[in-house]
XYZ file of C-alpha atoms in Angstrom:
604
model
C 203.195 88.001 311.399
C 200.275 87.685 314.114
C 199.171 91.308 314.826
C 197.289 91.529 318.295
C 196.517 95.190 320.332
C 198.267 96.798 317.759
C 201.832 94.826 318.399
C 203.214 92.840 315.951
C 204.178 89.461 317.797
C 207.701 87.762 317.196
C 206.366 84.245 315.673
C 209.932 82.889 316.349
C 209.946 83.615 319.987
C 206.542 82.741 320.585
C 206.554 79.100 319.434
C 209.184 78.207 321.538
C 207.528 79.375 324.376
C 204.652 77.351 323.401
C 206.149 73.713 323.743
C 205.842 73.258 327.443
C 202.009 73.542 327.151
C 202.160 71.595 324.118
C 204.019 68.654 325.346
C 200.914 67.621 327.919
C 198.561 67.268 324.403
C 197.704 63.985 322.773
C 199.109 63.100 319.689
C 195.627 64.192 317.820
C 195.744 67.477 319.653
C 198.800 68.087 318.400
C 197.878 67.876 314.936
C 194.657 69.863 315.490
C 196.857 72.291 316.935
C 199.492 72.258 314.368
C 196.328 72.895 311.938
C 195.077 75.897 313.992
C 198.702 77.262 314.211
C 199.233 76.946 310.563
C 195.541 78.657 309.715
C 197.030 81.591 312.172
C 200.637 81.879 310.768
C 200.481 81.459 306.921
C 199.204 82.698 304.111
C 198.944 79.513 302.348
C 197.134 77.571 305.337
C 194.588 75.646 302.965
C 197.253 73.159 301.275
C 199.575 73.127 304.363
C 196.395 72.046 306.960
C 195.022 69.719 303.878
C 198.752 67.669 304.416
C 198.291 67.537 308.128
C 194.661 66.547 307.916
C 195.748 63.734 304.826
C 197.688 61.806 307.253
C 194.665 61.274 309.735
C 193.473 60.141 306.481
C 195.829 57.727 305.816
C 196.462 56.340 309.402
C 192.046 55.824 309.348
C 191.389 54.357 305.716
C 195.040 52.398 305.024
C 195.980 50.870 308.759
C 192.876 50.916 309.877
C 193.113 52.806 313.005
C 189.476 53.637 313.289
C 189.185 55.361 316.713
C 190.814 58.667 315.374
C 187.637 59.124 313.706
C 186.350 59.865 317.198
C 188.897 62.665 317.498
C 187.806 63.615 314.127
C 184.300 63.657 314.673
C 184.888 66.332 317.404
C 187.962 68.570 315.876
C 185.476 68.884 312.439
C 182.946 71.511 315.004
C 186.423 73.561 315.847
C 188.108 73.821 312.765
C 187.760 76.801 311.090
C 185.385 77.202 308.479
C 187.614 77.790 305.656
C 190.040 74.328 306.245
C 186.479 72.474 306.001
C 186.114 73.130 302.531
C 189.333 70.958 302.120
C 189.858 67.521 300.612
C 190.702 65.944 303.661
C 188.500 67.242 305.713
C 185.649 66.213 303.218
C 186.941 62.446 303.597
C 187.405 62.722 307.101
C 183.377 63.452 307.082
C 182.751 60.061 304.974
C 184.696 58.253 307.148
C 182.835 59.371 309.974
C 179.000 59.094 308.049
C 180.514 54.820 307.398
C 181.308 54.719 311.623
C 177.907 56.737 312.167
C 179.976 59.614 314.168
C 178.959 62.929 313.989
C 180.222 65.208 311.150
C 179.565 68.409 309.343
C 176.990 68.114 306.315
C 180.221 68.943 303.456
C 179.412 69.831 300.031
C 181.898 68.798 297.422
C 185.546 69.627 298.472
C 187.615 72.502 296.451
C 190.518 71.666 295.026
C 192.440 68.648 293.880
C 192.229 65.410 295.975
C 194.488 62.458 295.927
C 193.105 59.582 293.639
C 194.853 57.189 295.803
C 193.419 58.113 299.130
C 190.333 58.883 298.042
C 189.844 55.072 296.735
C 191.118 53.527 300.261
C 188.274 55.531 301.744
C 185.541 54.320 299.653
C 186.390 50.978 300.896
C 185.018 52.211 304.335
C 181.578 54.083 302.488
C 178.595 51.888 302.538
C 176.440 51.878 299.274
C 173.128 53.051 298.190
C 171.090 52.326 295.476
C 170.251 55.446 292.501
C 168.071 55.173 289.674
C 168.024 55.812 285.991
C 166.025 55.813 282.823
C 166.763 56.859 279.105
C 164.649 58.285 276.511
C 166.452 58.509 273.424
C 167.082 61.758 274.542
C 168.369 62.530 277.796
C 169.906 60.005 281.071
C 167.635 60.966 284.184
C 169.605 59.945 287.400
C 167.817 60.170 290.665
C 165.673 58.188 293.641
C 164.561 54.971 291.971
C 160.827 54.965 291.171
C 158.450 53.770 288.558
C 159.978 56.499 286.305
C 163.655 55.569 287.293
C 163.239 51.191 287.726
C 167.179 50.536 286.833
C 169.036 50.962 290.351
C 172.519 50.894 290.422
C 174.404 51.041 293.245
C 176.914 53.473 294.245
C 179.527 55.088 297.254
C 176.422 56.751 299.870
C 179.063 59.757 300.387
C 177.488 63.183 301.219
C 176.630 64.033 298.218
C 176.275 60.652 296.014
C 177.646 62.102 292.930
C 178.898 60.120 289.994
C 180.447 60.878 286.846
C 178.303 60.263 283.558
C 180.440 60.201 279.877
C 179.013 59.736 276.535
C 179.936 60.202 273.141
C 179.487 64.564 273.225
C 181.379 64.763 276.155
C 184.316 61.879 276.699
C 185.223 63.756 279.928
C 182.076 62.875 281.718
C 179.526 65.486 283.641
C 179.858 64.863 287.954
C 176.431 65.017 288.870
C 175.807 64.993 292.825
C 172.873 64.822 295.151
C 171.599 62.072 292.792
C 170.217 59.944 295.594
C 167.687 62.993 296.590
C 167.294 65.271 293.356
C 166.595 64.493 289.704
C 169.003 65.154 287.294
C 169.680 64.463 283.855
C 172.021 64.716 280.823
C 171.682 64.955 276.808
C 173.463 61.515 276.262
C 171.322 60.772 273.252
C 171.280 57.376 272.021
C 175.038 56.320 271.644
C 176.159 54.083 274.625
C 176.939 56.133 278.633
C 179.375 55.471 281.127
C 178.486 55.739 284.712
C 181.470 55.773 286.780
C 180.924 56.120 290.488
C 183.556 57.756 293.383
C 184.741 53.751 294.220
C 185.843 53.373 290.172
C 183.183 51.065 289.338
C 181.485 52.143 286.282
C 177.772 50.962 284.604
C 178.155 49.990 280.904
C 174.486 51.451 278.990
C 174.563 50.058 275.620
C 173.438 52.158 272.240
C 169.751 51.942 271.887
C 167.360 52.152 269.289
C 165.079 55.681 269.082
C 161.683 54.381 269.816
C 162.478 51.313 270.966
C 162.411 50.058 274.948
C 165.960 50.415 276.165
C 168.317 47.182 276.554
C 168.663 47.418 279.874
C 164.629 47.749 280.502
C 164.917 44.430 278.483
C 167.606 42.548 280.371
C 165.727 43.407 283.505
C 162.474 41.898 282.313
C 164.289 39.038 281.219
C 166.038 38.478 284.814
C 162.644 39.369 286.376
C 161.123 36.578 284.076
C 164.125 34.441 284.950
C 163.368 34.857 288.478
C 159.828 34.295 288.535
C 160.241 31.080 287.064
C 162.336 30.215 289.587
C 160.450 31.241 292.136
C 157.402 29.017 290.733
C 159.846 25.859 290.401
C 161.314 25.844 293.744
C 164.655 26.287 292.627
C 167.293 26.916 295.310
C 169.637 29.938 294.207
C 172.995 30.984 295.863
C 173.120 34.285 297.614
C 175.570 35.888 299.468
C 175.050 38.709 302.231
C 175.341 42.218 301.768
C 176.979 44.153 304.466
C 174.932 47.326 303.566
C 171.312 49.136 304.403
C 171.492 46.350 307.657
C 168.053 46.931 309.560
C 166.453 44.979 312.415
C 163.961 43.263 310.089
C 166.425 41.805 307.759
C 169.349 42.279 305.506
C 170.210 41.896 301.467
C 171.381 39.306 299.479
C 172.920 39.846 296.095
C 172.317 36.254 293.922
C 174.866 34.209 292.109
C 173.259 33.243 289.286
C 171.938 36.714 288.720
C 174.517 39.239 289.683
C 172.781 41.910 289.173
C 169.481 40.996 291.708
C 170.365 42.063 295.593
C 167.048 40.476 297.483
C 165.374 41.290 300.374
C 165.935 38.737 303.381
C 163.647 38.777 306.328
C 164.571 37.430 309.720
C 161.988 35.329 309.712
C 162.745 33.652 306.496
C 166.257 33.648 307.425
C 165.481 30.817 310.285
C 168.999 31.661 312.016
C 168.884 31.861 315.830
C 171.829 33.553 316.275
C 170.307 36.742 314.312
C 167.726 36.877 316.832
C 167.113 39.360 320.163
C 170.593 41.034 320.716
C 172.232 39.795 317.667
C 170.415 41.175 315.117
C 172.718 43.157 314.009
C 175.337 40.418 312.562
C 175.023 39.034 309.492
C 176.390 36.090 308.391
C 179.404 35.818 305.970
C 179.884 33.521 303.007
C 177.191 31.542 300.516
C 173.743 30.566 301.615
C 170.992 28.363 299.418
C 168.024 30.527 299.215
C 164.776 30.324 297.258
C 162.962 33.292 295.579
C 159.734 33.835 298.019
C 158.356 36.890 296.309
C 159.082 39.197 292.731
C 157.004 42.382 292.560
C 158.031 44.134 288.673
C 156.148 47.340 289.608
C 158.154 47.959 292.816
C 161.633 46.117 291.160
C 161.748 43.944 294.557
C 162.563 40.493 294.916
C 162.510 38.870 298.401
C 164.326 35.594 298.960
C 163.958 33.000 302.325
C 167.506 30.751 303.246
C 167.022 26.780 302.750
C 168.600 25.181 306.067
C 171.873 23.374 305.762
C 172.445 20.483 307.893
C 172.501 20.997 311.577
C 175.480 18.601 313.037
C 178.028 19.411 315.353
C 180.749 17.771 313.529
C 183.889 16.978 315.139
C 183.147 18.949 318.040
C 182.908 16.717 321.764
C 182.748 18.415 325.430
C 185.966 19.187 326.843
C 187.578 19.545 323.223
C 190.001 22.801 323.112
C 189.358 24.314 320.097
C 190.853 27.613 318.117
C 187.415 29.930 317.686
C 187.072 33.150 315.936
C 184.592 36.163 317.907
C 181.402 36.696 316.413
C 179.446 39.174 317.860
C 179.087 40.938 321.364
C 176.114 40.391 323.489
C 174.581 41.832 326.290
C 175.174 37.552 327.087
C 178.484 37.050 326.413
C 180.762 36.473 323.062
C 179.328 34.647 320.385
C 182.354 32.130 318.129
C 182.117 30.679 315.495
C 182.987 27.088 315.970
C 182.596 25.867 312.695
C 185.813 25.528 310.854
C 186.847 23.745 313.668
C 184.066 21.695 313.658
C 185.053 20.527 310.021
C 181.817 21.651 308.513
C 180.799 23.110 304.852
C 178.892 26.286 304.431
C 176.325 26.209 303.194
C 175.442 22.387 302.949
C 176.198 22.610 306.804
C 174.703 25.455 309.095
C 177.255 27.463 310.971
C 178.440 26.132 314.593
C 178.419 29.131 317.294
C 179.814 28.887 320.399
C 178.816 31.318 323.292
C 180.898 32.383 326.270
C 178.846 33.699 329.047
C 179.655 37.043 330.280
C 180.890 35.603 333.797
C 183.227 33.356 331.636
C 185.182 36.266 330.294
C 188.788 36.540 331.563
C 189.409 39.329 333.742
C 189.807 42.845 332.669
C 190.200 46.149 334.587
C 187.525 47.951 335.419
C 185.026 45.239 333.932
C 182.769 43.042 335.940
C 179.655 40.931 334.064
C 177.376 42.280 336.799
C 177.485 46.068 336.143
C 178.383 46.019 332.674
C 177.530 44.102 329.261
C 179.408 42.061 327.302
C 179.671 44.157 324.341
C 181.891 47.191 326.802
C 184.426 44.161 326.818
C 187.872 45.014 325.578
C 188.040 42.028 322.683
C 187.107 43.415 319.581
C 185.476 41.089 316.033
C 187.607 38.381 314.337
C 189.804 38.069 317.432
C 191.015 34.878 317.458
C 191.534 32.719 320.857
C 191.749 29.325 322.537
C 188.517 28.110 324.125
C 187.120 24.573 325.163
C 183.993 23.458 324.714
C 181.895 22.541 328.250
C 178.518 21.905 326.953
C 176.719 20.962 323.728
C 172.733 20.067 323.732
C 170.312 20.236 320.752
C 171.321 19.317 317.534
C 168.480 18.279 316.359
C 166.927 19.635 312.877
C 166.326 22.575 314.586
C 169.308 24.022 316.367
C 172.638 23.335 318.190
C 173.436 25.002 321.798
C 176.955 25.360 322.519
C 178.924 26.905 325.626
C 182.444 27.560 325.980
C 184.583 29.248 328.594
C 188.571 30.835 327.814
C 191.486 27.553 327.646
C 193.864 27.505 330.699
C 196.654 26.222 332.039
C 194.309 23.247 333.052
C 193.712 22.437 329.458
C 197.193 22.641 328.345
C 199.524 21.394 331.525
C 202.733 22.240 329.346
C 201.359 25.157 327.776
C 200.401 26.652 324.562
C 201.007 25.263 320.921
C 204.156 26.689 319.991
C 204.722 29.674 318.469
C 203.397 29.530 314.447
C 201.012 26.246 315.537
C 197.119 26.318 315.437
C 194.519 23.829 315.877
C 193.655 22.742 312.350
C 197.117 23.195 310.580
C 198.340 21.037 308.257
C 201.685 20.094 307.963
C 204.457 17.652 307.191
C 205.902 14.851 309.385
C 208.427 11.849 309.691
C 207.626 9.106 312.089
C 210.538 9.084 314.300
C 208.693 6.322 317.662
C 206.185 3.870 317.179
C 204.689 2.553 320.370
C 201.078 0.805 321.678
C 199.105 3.965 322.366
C 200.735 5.915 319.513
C 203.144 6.901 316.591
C 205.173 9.802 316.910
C 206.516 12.644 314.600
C 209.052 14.941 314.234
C 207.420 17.855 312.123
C 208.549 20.218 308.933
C 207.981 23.786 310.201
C 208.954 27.235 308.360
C 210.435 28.581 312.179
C 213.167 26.278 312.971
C 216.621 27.504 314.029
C 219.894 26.066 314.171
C 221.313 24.572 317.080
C 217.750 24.194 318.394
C 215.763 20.917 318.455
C 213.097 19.843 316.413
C 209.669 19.628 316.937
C 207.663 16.759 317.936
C 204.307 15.474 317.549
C 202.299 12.677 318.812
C 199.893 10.710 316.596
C 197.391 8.530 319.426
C 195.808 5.410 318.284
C 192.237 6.768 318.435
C 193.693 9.519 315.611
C 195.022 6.672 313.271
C 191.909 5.985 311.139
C 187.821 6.067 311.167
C 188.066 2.150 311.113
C 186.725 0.509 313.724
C 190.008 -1.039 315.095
C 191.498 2.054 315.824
C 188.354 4.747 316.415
C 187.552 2.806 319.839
C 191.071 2.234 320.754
C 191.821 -1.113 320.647
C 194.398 -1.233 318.503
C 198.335 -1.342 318.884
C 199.756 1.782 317.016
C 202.352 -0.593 316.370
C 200.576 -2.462 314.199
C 199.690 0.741 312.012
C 201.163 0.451 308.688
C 204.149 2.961 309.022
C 207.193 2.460 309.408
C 210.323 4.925 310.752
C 211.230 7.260 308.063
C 207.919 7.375 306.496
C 206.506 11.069 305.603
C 202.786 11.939 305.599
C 200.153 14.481 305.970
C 198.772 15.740 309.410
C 196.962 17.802 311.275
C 196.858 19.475 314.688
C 194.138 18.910 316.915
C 195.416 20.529 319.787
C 198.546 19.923 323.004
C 198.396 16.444 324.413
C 197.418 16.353 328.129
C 200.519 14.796 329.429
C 203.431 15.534 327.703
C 202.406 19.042 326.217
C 203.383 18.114 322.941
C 201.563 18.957 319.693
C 198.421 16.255 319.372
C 197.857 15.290 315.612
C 195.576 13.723 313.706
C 196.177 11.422 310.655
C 191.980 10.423 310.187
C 191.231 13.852 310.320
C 192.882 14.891 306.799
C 189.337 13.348 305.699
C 186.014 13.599 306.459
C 184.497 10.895 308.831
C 183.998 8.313 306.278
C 180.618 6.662 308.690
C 179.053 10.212 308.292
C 179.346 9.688 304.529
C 178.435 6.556 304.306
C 175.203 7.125 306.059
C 174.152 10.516 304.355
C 174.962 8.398 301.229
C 171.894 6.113 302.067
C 168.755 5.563 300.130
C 165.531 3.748 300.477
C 166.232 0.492 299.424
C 170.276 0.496 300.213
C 171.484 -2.567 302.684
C 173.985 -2.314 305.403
C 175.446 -4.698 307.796
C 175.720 -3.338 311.672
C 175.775 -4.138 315.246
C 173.931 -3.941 317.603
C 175.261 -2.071 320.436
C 172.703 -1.794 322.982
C 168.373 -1.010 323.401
C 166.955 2.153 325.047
C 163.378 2.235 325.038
C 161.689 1.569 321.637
C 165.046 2.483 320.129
C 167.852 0.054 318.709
C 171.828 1.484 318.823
C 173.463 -0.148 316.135
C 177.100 0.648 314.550
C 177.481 0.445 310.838
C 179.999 -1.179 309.452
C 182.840 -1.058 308.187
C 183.102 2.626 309.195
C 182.101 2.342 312.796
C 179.653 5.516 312.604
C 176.653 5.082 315.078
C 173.036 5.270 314.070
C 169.631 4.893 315.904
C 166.797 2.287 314.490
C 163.396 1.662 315.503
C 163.094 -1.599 317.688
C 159.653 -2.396 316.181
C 161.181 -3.300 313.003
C 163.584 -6.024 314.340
C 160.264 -6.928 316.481
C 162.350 -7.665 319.655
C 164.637 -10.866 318.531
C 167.919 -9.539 319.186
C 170.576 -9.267 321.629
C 173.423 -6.808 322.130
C 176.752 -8.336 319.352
C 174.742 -9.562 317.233
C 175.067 -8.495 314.049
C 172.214 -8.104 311.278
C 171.964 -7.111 307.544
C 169.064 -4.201 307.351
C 167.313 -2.691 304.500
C 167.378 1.279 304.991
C 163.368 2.634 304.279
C 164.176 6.241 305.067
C 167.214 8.466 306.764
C 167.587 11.274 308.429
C 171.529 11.886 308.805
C 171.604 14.827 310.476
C 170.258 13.136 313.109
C 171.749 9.737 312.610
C 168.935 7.920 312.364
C 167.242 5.388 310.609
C 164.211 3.346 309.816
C 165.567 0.080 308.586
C 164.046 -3.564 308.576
C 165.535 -6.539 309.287
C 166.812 -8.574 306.421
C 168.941 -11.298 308.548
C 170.913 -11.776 311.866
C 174.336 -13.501 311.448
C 174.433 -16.496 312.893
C 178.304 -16.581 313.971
C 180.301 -13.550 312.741
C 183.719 -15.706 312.982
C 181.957 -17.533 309.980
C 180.871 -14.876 308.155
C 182.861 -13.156 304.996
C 184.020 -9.298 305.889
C 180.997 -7.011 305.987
C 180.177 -5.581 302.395
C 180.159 -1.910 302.415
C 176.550 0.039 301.654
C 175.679 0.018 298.183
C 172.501 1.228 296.424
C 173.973 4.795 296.269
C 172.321 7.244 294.025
C-alpha cells in the first residue's frame, strides 16, 4: 500500500486512473515508469525492476538497437539509487561507457547476473591493456610498467576486474580496479588462470623458484624475433584493432606474432582516406607492414603499412556499381569501391569512392548547405547503387574517385530484381545466340510457379579478355556455345535497353593482360602493337591478351608507324601504372605471314 497525508491509497483504483496519462509516453518511458511504479508498490522492487531493466538489455546488446542507450544514458540520473546497484543497470552503464554516453560511475553490481547477457554485452566493451608479473610468490596485477611488462588485454568495464585461479583456490579470486590499483595474489609457483568478464582466459605456466618466469622468456624471445625482423626488412601481416583509436594513429595486432598489437602512426600508415575528417576510420582486413621501431624497456613496438598496388581495376566512368558506406564527412559519404573493382587486399590498396554532400538524395529537413554530411540519415555498411562520374590519379600515389546515387537514368527498366546484386555469381543456360550477344535464362533460389524465368544477356565485349571480343568485333555467334549449354556468370549490372540483367562470362577471371604484364621481368619478350604516339610516348597493345601498356619512343628511335607490330625486350615495369621500358628487338614485316604471337615468357 502507498501511504500519503496519512491515507492509505487504493493501488487498484489508482492505476487505472493512471493509463490516460500513460498512453501519451514513449515506449522507454513506459518502462522507466513501470520501474518507478514497481520501486513505489512492492516490496521486492530490486528483482522485479532488474527484469524490466534486462530487456533494454537485451533489445541493446542482442538486436542491436543502440539508440535506447540514449534513453538509458538519461533514465540512469532518475532512477533511484537503490535499482542502480542492480545487474542491469550495471550493464546498461557499460553499454553506455562503449557508445561514450553519459553514465553513473557503478561499482560491481549485487546480486546474480545472467551469464548469457552479460557475454552479448562484452561484445560491445572495448579493451584495455593490464599488467602482471610473478615472483615465485605472489601474481601482481595492475597498470603495466617496468615492474608489470606482460600486458594482457581485457573487457575496459568500470571496474576492469578479472578472475585469477590457481592451484589453492580452483574457484578463482575477482580482483577489480586492476587497470588503476595494484593488486596481487599468493599463486605461488604452480601454473594461474586469468579469466577476464568476455571468457577469455591467460594460460601462466608453472615456473621455476629463482628462475625468470616463462612468459618473461617468451616475450624476450618475440621481442628478439621482432627485432630481427625489423633489421631484415621483413614485411609482417597485421590486422587493425578497433580499440584505444586516437587521432595520431591506431593498433595493429601481427599475424605471425599473435601476441604483439603495434603502434601505427598516420604518417606511416600513408592512407589518404585516414586523413583531415576521416581520421577516425580505420581500415578493415590484412595489411603488409614492417616493424619501424622495438623499445624492450617500454614493451612497444611500432609498425609502418607497405603500399599495395594502386589500380582502379575494373572500374570505368559511367559504370553503376553496388558500394558499401564508409565513413561520414563533413564532404560527403566515403564507399568503398573495391570489391567491385575486383581487387585483393592487401596486394591491392582499397578503392574509395566519395559522394559529395550536394550529391546526396533528398531527405527532410537536410540540405548540404546548412548541415554536414555526417547529420545524414544513412548510417555505416549501408549498402546502395551508385555510378561512378569521375576517376583521376591512379598513379603510385593515389586514386580520386566521385560518385553520385543510380537513377532511373542508369537503369531505364529499373532495378536488378529482387535477390540480384552486381557481382553475383550464378548459373545459366544459353537459351539466344545473336551478333551483339548470347543470352541466358538463369538458376535462381526465388522462382515461383506459374511465373517466368529470368533472363540474362551476355554482350560480346563480356565474352572473353581476347582481343576479338574485348574491342567488339566479334559475332557472339561465333562464340563457342551452343543452346543448352550451362556455365558460370556474373552480374555486372541492368542492360541499358532492355532492363535485363547484364552478365559477364570474362569476368569469372581476372583480366588475363593485367597478369600477363605484372608477370614481366627484365629480360622477358613480348610481341605488341602499336596503337598510336603521344609525345615521347609509344601506345602499344600486348598480345595475345589485348591489355594496353605505355613505352618510351626513344627506344624504338622513331621507325615505326601505327599497326605495326614489333617483338620488344622488357628492361623494367611498372604495372601499376602500365608501363614499360622495352627495346626493340624486331618489327614484323607482314603480320598475315607471321606465326600466332607467342605469349610472354621469361616469368620468374
Amino acid at each position: 500500500m502507498v501511504v500519503e497525508g496519512g491515507f492509505d491509497l487504493d493501488i487498484t483504483r489508482l492505476r487505472p486512473m493512471m493509463h490516460g496519462g500513460l498512453d501519451l509516453l514513449s515506449p522507454l518511458l513506459r518502462i522507466e515508469e513501470r520501474v518507478v511504479w514497481t520501486y513505489m508498490t512492492q516490496e521486492d522492487y530490486l528483482d522485479a525492476c532488474d527484469l524490466e531493466l534486462a530487456a533494454v538489455v537485451r533489445g541493446v546488446a542482442q538486436e542491436r538497437r543502440l539508440r535506447m542507450l540514449e534513453w538509458a544514458s538519461g533514465a540512469m540520473t532518475r532512477l533511484p539509487e537503490d535499482v542502480l546497484k542492480t545487474a542491469s543497470v550495471w550493464l546498461l552503464a557499460q553499454l553506455c561507457r562503449a557508445q561514450h554516453l553519459p553514465h553513473p560511475q557503478l561499482g560491481w553490481p549485487d546480486g546474480p547476473v545472467d551469464d548469457g547477457l552479460f557475454l552479448d554485452v562484452m561484445h560491445y566493451v572495448p579493451q584495455t591493456v593490464v599488467g602482471l608479473s610473478r615472483d615465485g610468490t605472489r601474481l601482481t596485477l595492475g597498470p603495466v610498467s617496468a615492474q608489470r611488462p606482460i600486458g594482457i588485454r581485457v573487457p575496459a568495464t568500470h571496474p576492469v576486474s578479472v578472475r585469477v585461479q590457481w592451484a589453492g583456490n580452483r574457484d578463482g579470486q575477482l580482483l577489480s580496479g586492476v587497470d588503476r590499483a595494484v593488486s596481487s595474489v599468493p599463486t605461488g609457483t604452480g601454473p594461474v588462470t586469468i579469466v577476464g568478464l568476455d571468457g577469455r582466459a591467460v594460460q601462466l605456466s608453472a615456473m621455476t623458484p629463482g628462475e625468470t618466469p616463462p612468459e618473461v622468456k617468451d616475450q624476450q624471445q618475440v621481442f628478439d624475433r621482432l627485432e630481427d625482423a625489423r633489421v631484415r626488412g621483413l614485411e609482417l601481416t597485421g590486422s587493425p584493432v578497433r580499440l584505444d583509436v586516437g587521432p595520431h594513429g591506431y593498433l595493429v595486432r601481427l599475424r605471425e606474432e599473435p601476441a604483439v598489437t603495434a603502434f601505427m602512426p598516420l604518417s606511416s600508415a600513408r592512407m589518404p582516406w585516414l586523413e583531415g575528417d576521416l581520421v577516425e576510420r580505420v581500415p578493415e582486413g590484412p595489411q603488409r607492414v614492417r616493424i619501424a621501431r622495438v623499445d624492450r624497456e617500454r614493451q612497444r613496438v611500432g609498425v609502418k603499412r607497405v603500399a599495395g598496388i594502386v589500380s582502379r581495376g575494373s572500374l570505368r566512368t559511367g559504370q553503376l556499381v553496388r558500394a558499401t558506406v564508409t565513413a561520414k564527412t563533413i564532404r560527403g559519404v566515403l564507399f568503398d569501391l573495391t570489391e567491385a573493382a575486383g581487387l585483393e587486399v592487401p596486394r591491392f590498396e582499397r578503392v574509395f569512392g566519395l559522394m559529395r554532400s550536394q550529391s546526396l538524395p533528398a531527405s527532410d529537413g537536410w540540405e548540404p548547405k546548412l548541415r554536414s554530411s555526417r547529420s545524414y540519415a544513412m548510417d555505416e555498411n549501408t549498402e546502395l547503387d551508385v555510378v561512378i562520374t569521375s576517376i583521376d590519379g591512379g598513379g603510385s600515389r593515389s586514386l580520386r574517385i566521385r560518385v553520385r546515387p543510380a537513377d532511373r537514368r542508369d537503369v531505364p527498366e529499373g532495378r536488378l530484381p529482387e535477390g540480384l546484386a552486381v557481382g553475383d555469381r550464378l548459373w545459366g543456360t544459353v537459351t539466344e545466340k545473336a551478333y551483339h550477344g548470347i543470352r541466358f535464362s538463369l538458376d535462381t533460389h526465388t522462382e515461383v510457379e506459374g511465373t517466368e524465368s529470368l533472363h540474362g544477356l551476355v554482350l560480346n565485349t563480356e565474352l572473353s579478355w581476347e582481343g576479338r571480343w574485348f574491342y567488339g568485333g566479334g559475332d557472339a555467334r561465333e562464340f563457342p556455345l551452343v543452346t543448352g549449354d550451362r556455365c558460370e556468370l556474373v552480374v555486372v549490372g541492368v542492360h541499358a535497353v532492355t532492363g535485363e540483367p547484364s552478365l559477364s562470362l570474362k569476368r569469372l577471371m581476372e583480366d588475363p593482360g593485367l597478369v600477363t604484364l605484372r608477370s614481366l621481368r627484365p629480360g622477358s619478350e613480348v610481341d605488341g602493337v602499336i596503337l598510336r604516339r603521344r609525345n615521347n610516348r609509344w601506345r602499344v597493345r600486348l598480345e595475345p591478351w589485348s591489355t594496353i601498356a605505355t613505352v618510351a619512343a626513344d627506344s624504338f628511335g622513331g621507325r615505326l608507324r601505327n599497326g605495326s607490330r614489333v617483338r620488344m625486350r622488357v628492361l623494367s615495369s611498372s604495372p601499376s601504372r602500365q608501363v614499360l621500358n622495352a627495346e626493340l628487338i624486331k618489327v614484323y614485316a607482314d603480320p598475315a605471314l607471321e606465326v600466332a604471337p607467342r605469349p610472354p615468357h621469361g616469368r620468374t
